[in-house]
PDB file of C-alpha atoms in Angstrom:
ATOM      1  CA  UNK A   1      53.793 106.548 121.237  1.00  0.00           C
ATOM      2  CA  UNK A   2      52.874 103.903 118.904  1.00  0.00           C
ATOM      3  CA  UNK A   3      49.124 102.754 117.747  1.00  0.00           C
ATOM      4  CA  UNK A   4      48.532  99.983 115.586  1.00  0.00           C
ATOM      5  CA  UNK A   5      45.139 100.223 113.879  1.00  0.00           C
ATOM      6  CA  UNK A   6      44.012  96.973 112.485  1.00  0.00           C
ATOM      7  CA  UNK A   7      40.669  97.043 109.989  1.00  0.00           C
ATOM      8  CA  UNK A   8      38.917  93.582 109.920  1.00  0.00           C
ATOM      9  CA  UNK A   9      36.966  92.465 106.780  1.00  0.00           C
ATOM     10  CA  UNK A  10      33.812  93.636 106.195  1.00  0.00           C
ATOM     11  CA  UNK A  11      31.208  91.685 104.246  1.00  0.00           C
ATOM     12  CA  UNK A  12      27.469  93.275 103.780  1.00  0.00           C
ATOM     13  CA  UNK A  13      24.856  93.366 101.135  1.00  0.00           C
ATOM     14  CA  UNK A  14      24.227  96.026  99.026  1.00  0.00           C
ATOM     15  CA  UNK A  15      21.295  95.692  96.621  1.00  0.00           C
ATOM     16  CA  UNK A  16      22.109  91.659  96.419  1.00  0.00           C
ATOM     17  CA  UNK A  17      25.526  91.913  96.009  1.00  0.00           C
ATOM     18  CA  UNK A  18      28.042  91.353  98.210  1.00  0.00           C
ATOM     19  CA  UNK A  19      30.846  93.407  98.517  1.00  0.00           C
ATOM     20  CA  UNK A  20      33.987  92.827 100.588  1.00  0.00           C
ATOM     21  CA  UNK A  21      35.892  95.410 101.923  1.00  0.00           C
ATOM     22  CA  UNK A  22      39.505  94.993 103.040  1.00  0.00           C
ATOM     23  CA  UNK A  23      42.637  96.825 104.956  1.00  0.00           C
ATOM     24  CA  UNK A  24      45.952  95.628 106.252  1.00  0.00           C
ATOM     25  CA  UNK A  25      47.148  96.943 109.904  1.00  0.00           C
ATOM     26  CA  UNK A  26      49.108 100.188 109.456  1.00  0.00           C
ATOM     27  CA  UNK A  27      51.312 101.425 112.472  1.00  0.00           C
ATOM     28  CA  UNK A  28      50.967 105.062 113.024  1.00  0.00           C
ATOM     29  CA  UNK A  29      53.332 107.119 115.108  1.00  0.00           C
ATOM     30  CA  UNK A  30      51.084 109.617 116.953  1.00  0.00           C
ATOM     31  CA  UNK A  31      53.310 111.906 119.203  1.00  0.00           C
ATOM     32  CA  UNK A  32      50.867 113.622 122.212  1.00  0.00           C
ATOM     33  CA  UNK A  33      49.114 117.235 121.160  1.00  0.00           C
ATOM     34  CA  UNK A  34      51.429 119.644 121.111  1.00  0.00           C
ATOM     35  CA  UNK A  35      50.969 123.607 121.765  1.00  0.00           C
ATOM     36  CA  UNK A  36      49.446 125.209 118.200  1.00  0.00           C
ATOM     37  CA  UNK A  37      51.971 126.414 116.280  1.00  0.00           C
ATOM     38  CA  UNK A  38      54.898 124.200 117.411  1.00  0.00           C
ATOM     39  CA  UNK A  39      54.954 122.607 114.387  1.00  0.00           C
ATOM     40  CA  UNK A  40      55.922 119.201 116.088  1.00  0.00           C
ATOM     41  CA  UNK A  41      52.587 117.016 115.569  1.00  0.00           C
ATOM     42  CA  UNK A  42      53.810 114.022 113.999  1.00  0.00           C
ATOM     43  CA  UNK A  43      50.724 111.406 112.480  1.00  0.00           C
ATOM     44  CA  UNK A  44      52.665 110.485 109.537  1.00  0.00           C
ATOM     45  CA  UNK A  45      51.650 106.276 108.633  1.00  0.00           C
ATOM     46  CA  UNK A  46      54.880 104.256 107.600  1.00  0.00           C
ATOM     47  CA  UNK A  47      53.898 100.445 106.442  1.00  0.00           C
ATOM     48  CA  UNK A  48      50.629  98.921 105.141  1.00  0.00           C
ATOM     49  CA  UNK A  49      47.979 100.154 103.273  1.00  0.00           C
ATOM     50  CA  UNK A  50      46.826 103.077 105.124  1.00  0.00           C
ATOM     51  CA  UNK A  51      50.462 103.890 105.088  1.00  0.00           C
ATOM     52  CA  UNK A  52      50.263 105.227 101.087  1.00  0.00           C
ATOM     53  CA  UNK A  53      46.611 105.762 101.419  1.00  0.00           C
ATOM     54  CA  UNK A  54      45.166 108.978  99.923  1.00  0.00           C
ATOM     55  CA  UNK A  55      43.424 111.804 101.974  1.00  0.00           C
ATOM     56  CA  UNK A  56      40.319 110.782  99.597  1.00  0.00           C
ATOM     57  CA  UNK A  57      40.719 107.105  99.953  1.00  0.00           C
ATOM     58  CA  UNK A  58      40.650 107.445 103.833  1.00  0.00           C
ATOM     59  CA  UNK A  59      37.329 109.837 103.379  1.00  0.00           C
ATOM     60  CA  UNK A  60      35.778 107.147 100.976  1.00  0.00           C
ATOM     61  CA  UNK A  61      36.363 104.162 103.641  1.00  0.00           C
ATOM     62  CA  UNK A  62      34.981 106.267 106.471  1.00  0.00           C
ATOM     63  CA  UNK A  63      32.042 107.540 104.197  1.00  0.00           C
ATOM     64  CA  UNK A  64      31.599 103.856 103.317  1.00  0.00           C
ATOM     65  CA  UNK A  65      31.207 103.362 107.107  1.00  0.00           C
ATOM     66  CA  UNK A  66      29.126 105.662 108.091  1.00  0.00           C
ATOM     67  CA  UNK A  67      26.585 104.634 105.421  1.00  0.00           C
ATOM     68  CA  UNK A  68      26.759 100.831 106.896  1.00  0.00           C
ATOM     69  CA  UNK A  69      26.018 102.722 110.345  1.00  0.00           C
ATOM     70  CA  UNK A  70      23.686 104.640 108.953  1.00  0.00           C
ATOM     71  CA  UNK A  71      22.059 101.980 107.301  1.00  0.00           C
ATOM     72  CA  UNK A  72      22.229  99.648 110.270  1.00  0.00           C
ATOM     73  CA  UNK A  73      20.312 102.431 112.387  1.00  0.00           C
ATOM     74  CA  UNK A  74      17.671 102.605 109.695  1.00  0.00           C
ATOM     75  CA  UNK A  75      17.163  99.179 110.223  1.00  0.00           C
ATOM     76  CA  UNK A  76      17.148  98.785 113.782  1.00  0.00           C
ATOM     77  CA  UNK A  77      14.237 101.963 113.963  1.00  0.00           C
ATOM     78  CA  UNK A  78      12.323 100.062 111.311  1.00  0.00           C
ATOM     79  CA  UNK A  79      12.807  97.213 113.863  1.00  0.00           C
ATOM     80  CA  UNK A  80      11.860  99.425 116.750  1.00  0.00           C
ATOM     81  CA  UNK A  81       8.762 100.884 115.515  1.00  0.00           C
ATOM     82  CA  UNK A  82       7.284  97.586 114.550  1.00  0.00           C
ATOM     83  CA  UNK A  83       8.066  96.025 117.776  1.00  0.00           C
ATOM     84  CA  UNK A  84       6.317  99.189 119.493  1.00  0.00           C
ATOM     85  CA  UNK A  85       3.569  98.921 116.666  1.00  0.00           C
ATOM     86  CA  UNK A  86       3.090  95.186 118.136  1.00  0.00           C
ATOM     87  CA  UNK A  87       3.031  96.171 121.745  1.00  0.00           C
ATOM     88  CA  UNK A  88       0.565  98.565 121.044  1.00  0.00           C
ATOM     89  CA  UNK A  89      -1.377  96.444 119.058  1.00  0.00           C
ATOM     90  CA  UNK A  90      -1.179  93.831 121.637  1.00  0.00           C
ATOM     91  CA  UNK A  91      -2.235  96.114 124.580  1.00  0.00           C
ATOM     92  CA  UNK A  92      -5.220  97.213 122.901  1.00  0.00           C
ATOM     93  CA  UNK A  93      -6.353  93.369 122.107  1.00  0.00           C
ATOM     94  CA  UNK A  94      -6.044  92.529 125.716  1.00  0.00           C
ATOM     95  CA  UNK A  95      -7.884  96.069 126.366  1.00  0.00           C
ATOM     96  CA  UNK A  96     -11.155  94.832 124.137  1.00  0.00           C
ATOM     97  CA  UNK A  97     -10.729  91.253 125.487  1.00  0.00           C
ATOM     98  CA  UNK A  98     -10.999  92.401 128.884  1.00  0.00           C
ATOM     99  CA  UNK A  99     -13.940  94.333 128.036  1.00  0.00           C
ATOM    100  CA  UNK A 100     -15.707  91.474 126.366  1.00  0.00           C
ATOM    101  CA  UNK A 101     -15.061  89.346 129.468  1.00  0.00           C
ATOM    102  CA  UNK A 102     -16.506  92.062 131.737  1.00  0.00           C
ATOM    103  CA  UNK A 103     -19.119  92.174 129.471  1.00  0.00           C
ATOM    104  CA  UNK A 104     -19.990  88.659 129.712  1.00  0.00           C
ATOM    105  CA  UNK A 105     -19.743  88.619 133.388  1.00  0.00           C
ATOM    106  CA  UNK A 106     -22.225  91.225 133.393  1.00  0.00           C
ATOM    107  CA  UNK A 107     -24.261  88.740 131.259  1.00  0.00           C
ATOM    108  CA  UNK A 108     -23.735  86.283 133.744  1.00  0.00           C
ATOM    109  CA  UNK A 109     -24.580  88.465 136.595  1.00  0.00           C
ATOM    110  CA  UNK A 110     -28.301  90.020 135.025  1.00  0.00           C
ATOM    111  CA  UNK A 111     -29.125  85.749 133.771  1.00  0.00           C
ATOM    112  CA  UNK A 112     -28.507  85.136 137.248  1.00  0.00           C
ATOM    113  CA  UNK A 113     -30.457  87.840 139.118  1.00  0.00           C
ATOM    114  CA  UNK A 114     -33.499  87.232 136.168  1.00  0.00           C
ATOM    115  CA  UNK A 115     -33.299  83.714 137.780  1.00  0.00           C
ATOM    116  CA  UNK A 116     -33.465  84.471 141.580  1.00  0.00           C
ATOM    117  CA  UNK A 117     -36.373  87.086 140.697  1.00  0.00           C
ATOM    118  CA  UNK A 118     -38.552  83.953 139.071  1.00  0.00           C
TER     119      UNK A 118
END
């Protein structure tokens, strides 16, 4: 069976520099698992890049990776807990504005009753 693995550019800042990180499509024969031990589990790359890529220079792009993903989930909690910080923030404004207006309803209500009573 034959895969074809393409890896598209990647632009993203890293302390105000922009880096771009690039890799041409490799096809990879990728025969199904075999039993252990049959010695017939071929994942060998032929063309491209990837094809005469190092062990280490395949473990640096997919460190490289998981540091954008890691970073990008950073972000998006930082993003998260403000917007929940907000909400909350929000709910307990409209929880004291409520209680002012009760408050001046209640206002309302005694001015009125000191009225009728005169």
């Amino acid at each position: 069976m034959k895969q074809t693995r393409a890896f598209k550019k990647k632009k993203h800042l890293n302390s105000s520099t922009r880096f771009t990180k690039m890799a041409t499509v490799a096809e990879c024969n990728v025969s199904p698992p075999q039993p252990a031990g049959s010695g017939n589990n071929d994942t060998s790359c032929s063309s491209g890049l990837l094809g005469s890529a190092t062990p280490d220079l395949l473990l640096a792009l997919a460190n490289s990776d998981l540091r954008d993903a890691n970073r990008i989930i950073e972000e998006k909690d930082t993003e998260l807990g403000l917007v929940k910080s907000n909400a909350s923030k929000d709910a307990e404004l409209a929880k004291v504005s409520l209680e002012l207006e009760r408050s001046k309803a209640s206002l309302a209500l005694k001015d009125a009753e000191l009225e009728l009573t005169r």
